[in-house]
Amino acid sequence: MAYEWIVDALDETWSAIDRLVRPLPSESYDAPTVCPGWSVRDVISHLLGFEVMLQGAPVPQFEGPWPEYVRNPIGEINEAFVVAHRREPGVDVLNQFRDATVRSLAALRALDDAGWEKVGWSPEGERPYHRFQETRVLDSWIHLQDIRDALLQPADDHGAGEEIVVNRFEAALPYVVGKKMHCADGTLVQLNLTGRLGRTVVLGVREGRAQPRSVSEDVPTLEITTPVALFWRRAAGRISAGAFLSASATDVRGDRALAQSFAESLRIMI
């Protein structure tokens, strides 16, 4: 099957959410998460809503003003599904989530190669379907960590989803350095990620564009060493730029103003 690794990552991530939450008492669903205005129940409702929408369900009607954290059409869709399930018992929402994801996985496993390559709607614009589903891994895996943090049950069994997340955030670094930071030509940025999935990423700026470079003896304009976990948390907007830079595990060498710009620009998810 084409893109089996994406389906496996979704299966693993969604199953982890179910295993984590199902044994817990009902009040656990009300635990606040780092997502503004959302509880554990709300995060699950969001993931549920997106899956049933992809399966053909209409977006629920939303009445009243949008909360201030809803800033775009995708946010409106998310909030409509969240509010629609907010008064339901948490375990009922979890059961609906499990049923919806079982249907989604079955449909993905039955998809032919042409279906995976078909270009269509996604939250990022028109994209091949495999890219869209990879984004579903990204969203689901980050929200799994949100739930773990809210329940004070962090874990290290990050699995296939983490690899997709870190790879996606790494792939966005040229955009961060070249477009968001507007670095001057000749700027050399080196990011050393430590721990599981650790790697070194070097980017050089030329003609306003940041491009990957091999590690060399050239002294970087900015060199940041930080754990993978802090990298993805900042890229996902789960920690602030200040927390990222001031963490004891983060080491910054070189231009401090550039380091601040990097940390602020690193937030990739909206």
XYZ file of C-alpha atoms in Angstrom:
270
model
C 0.000 0.000 0.000
C 1.255 3.467 -0.863
C 2.171 5.652 2.115
C 1.594 2.853 4.608
C 3.833 4.683 7.070
C 1.348 7.566 7.226
C -1.540 5.224 8.008
C 0.528 3.410 10.631
C 1.452 6.724 12.277
C -2.203 7.794 12.399
C -3.254 4.428 13.808
C -0.535 4.520 16.446
C -1.283 8.109 17.471
C -5.063 7.784 17.605
C -4.804 4.502 19.515
C -2.461 6.151 22.013
C -5.057 8.851 22.695
C -7.726 6.229 23.349
C -5.466 4.158 25.631
C -4.409 7.228 27.579
C -7.830 8.722 28.248
C -10.224 5.767 28.426
C -9.258 4.514 31.917
C -9.493 7.974 33.490
C -12.379 9.392 35.562
C -14.913 11.694 33.924
C -13.437 14.853 35.440
C -10.191 14.272 33.546
C -11.915 15.358 30.343
C -12.306 18.839 31.820
C -8.564 19.322 32.403
C -7.403 22.473 30.577
C -4.824 22.069 27.832
C -2.273 24.527 26.466
C -4.649 25.159 23.539
C -6.510 28.415 24.381
C -10.013 27.708 25.663
C -9.821 23.964 25.111
C -10.054 21.111 27.594
C -9.045 17.504 26.976
C -12.619 16.852 25.801
C -12.367 19.788 23.399
C -9.117 18.542 21.865
C -10.675 15.128 21.250
C -13.784 16.833 19.832
C -11.599 18.785 17.429
C -9.883 15.638 16.159
C -13.232 13.861 15.943
C -14.798 16.767 14.084
C -12.156 16.913 11.413
C -12.418 13.191 10.717
C -16.219 13.143 10.435
C -16.088 16.260 8.250
C -13.730 14.434 5.885
C -16.219 11.565 5.922
C -18.991 13.898 4.751
C -20.577 15.265 7.940
C -21.625 18.933 7.848
C -19.940 21.510 10.045
C -22.261 22.286 12.998
C -23.949 25.658 13.194
C -22.197 28.072 15.531
C -24.108 30.868 17.238
C -22.673 33.941 18.863
C -19.316 35.700 18.496
C -16.168 33.690 17.887
C -13.684 33.522 20.779
C -10.672 35.771 20.280
C -8.397 32.782 19.636
C -10.421 31.870 16.511
C -8.687 33.815 13.763
C -9.318 32.051 10.450
C -11.834 29.808 8.647
C -10.123 26.601 9.799
C -10.323 27.849 13.378
C -14.045 28.466 12.893
C -14.561 24.891 11.696
C -12.595 23.542 14.642
C -14.481 25.645 17.188
C -17.879 24.712 15.747
C -17.187 21.013 16.266
C -15.707 21.609 19.717
C -18.737 23.554 20.946
C -21.134 21.004 19.437
C -19.667 18.272 21.673
C -18.913 20.332 24.768
C -21.955 19.225 26.771
C -21.516 15.526 26.005
C -19.913 13.135 28.509
C -16.251 12.809 27.736
C -16.362 9.066 27.230
C -19.119 9.507 24.634
C -16.898 11.888 22.695
C -14.029 9.407 22.985
C -16.236 6.580 21.693
C -17.266 8.695 18.698
C -13.612 9.529 18.085
C -12.660 5.858 18.131
C -15.469 4.941 15.732
C -14.579 7.784 13.348
C -10.881 6.918 13.294
C -11.629 3.251 12.629
C -13.595 4.332 9.561
C -10.838 6.700 8.478
C -8.128 4.061 8.768
C -10.197 1.541 6.799
C -10.731 4.104 4.025
C -7.036 4.990 3.914
C -5.974 1.357 3.741
C -8.346 0.860 0.807
C -7.058 3.910 -1.080
C -5.222 3.227 -4.343
C -2.042 4.974 -5.476
C -3.944 7.493 -7.610
C -6.052 8.458 -4.601
C -2.965 9.187 -2.528
C -1.536 11.417 -5.258
C -4.772 13.283 -6.042
C -4.510 17.028 -5.435
C -7.348 18.603 -3.505
C -8.369 20.769 -0.556
C -6.336 20.846 2.624
C -5.879 23.390 5.447
C -2.631 24.383 3.705
C -4.306 24.934 0.342
C -4.382 22.568 -2.623
C -2.097 19.633 -1.810
C -1.683 15.947 -2.745
C -3.774 13.743 -0.489
C -0.708 12.117 1.066
C 0.512 15.559 2.162
C -2.883 16.292 3.701
C -2.850 13.029 5.656
C 0.694 13.676 6.794
C -0.631 16.952 8.194
C -3.306 14.936 10.021
C -0.455 13.022 11.697
C 1.194 16.306 12.653
C -1.996 17.728 14.156
C -2.998 14.508 15.925
C 0.439 13.801 17.377
C 0.877 17.325 18.733
C -2.579 17.117 20.321
C -1.674 13.753 21.878
C 1.164 15.557 23.649
C -1.254 18.357 24.653
C -3.489 15.766 26.295
C -0.556 14.070 28.019
C 0.641 17.397 29.395
C -2.845 18.375 30.580
C -3.199 15.070 32.429
C 0.344 15.306 33.844
C 1.213 12.056 32.100
C 4.087 12.861 29.717
C 5.686 9.877 28.021
C 8.661 9.058 25.840
C 6.939 6.539 23.543
C 6.681 9.080 20.764
C 6.676 6.580 17.923
C 6.295 7.179 14.208
C 4.312 10.376 14.655
C 7.228 12.207 16.224
C 9.461 11.456 13.252
C 6.922 12.927 10.845
C 6.526 16.004 13.059
C 10.259 16.671 13.387
C 10.846 16.084 9.668
C 8.048 18.491 8.747
C 9.360 21.193 11.065
C 12.899 20.707 9.766
C 11.637 21.062 6.195
C 10.132 24.441 7.134
C 13.415 25.894 8.444
C 14.497 27.445 5.098
C 11.211 29.358 5.111
C 11.788 30.419 8.727
C 15.330 31.675 8.116
C 14.923 33.055 4.608
C 11.395 34.459 4.547
C 10.285 35.076 8.126
C 13.607 36.288 9.540
C 14.733 38.174 6.396
C 18.342 37.246 7.110
C 21.060 39.096 5.219
C 22.988 37.320 2.500
C 25.913 35.413 3.943
C 24.098 34.551 7.189
C 24.869 31.029 8.345
C 22.509 29.390 10.852
C 23.309 26.041 12.452
C 20.757 24.158 14.537
C 21.969 21.152 16.530
C 19.121 18.952 17.724
C 19.993 16.475 20.461
C 18.306 13.308 21.698
C 16.150 10.830 19.833
C 15.869 11.938 16.201
C 18.733 14.380 16.789
C 20.412 15.966 13.772
C 22.365 19.030 12.672
C 20.778 21.438 10.204
C 22.864 24.134 8.519
C 21.269 26.886 6.438
C 23.057 29.524 4.397
C 21.344 32.633 3.019
C 22.020 33.700 -0.544
C 19.996 36.147 -2.603
C 17.425 36.299 0.153
C 16.850 32.544 0.231
C 17.960 30.075 2.867
C 19.245 26.778 1.550
C 20.552 23.664 3.321
C 24.334 23.366 3.481
C 26.717 20.696 4.627
C 28.370 21.049 8.008
C 31.659 22.890 7.515
C 34.399 24.603 9.485
C 32.850 28.014 8.799
C 31.816 29.770 12.008
C 28.000 30.122 12.005
C 26.464 33.549 12.451
C 24.107 31.785 14.838
C 24.430 28.319 16.372
C 21.712 26.904 18.605
C 21.910 23.534 20.340
C 18.662 22.280 21.859
C 16.781 19.015 22.487
C 14.393 17.751 19.830
C 11.521 18.078 22.320
C 12.101 21.814 22.804
C 12.424 22.290 19.041
C 9.068 20.762 18.175
C 7.354 22.374 21.160
C 8.459 25.832 20.005
C 7.684 25.104 16.347
C 4.206 23.967 17.422
C 3.728 27.094 19.539
C 3.547 25.112 22.781
C 6.290 27.127 24.470
C 7.246 30.765 24.068
C 10.314 32.081 22.306
C 11.663 33.174 25.678
C 11.167 29.746 27.234
C 12.876 28.126 24.262
C 15.961 30.346 24.495
C 16.218 30.430 28.291
C 15.855 26.677 28.817
C 18.890 25.176 30.550
C 19.166 22.613 27.751
C 19.397 25.292 25.050
C 22.823 26.706 24.186
C 23.099 29.813 22.002
C 26.296 30.965 20.335
C 26.665 33.943 18.066
C 24.339 36.829 17.275
C 21.854 37.154 20.173
C 19.476 39.403 18.255
C 19.401 36.822 15.481
C 18.727 34.122 18.075
C 15.715 36.061 19.342
C 14.446 36.493 15.792
C 14.908 32.770 15.131
C 13.008 31.778 18.272
C 10.150 34.148 17.498
C 9.968 33.061 13.851
C 10.220 29.351 14.648
C 6.541 29.049 15.477
C 5.201 27.255 12.405
C 1.798 25.883 13.439
C -1.088 28.331 13.706
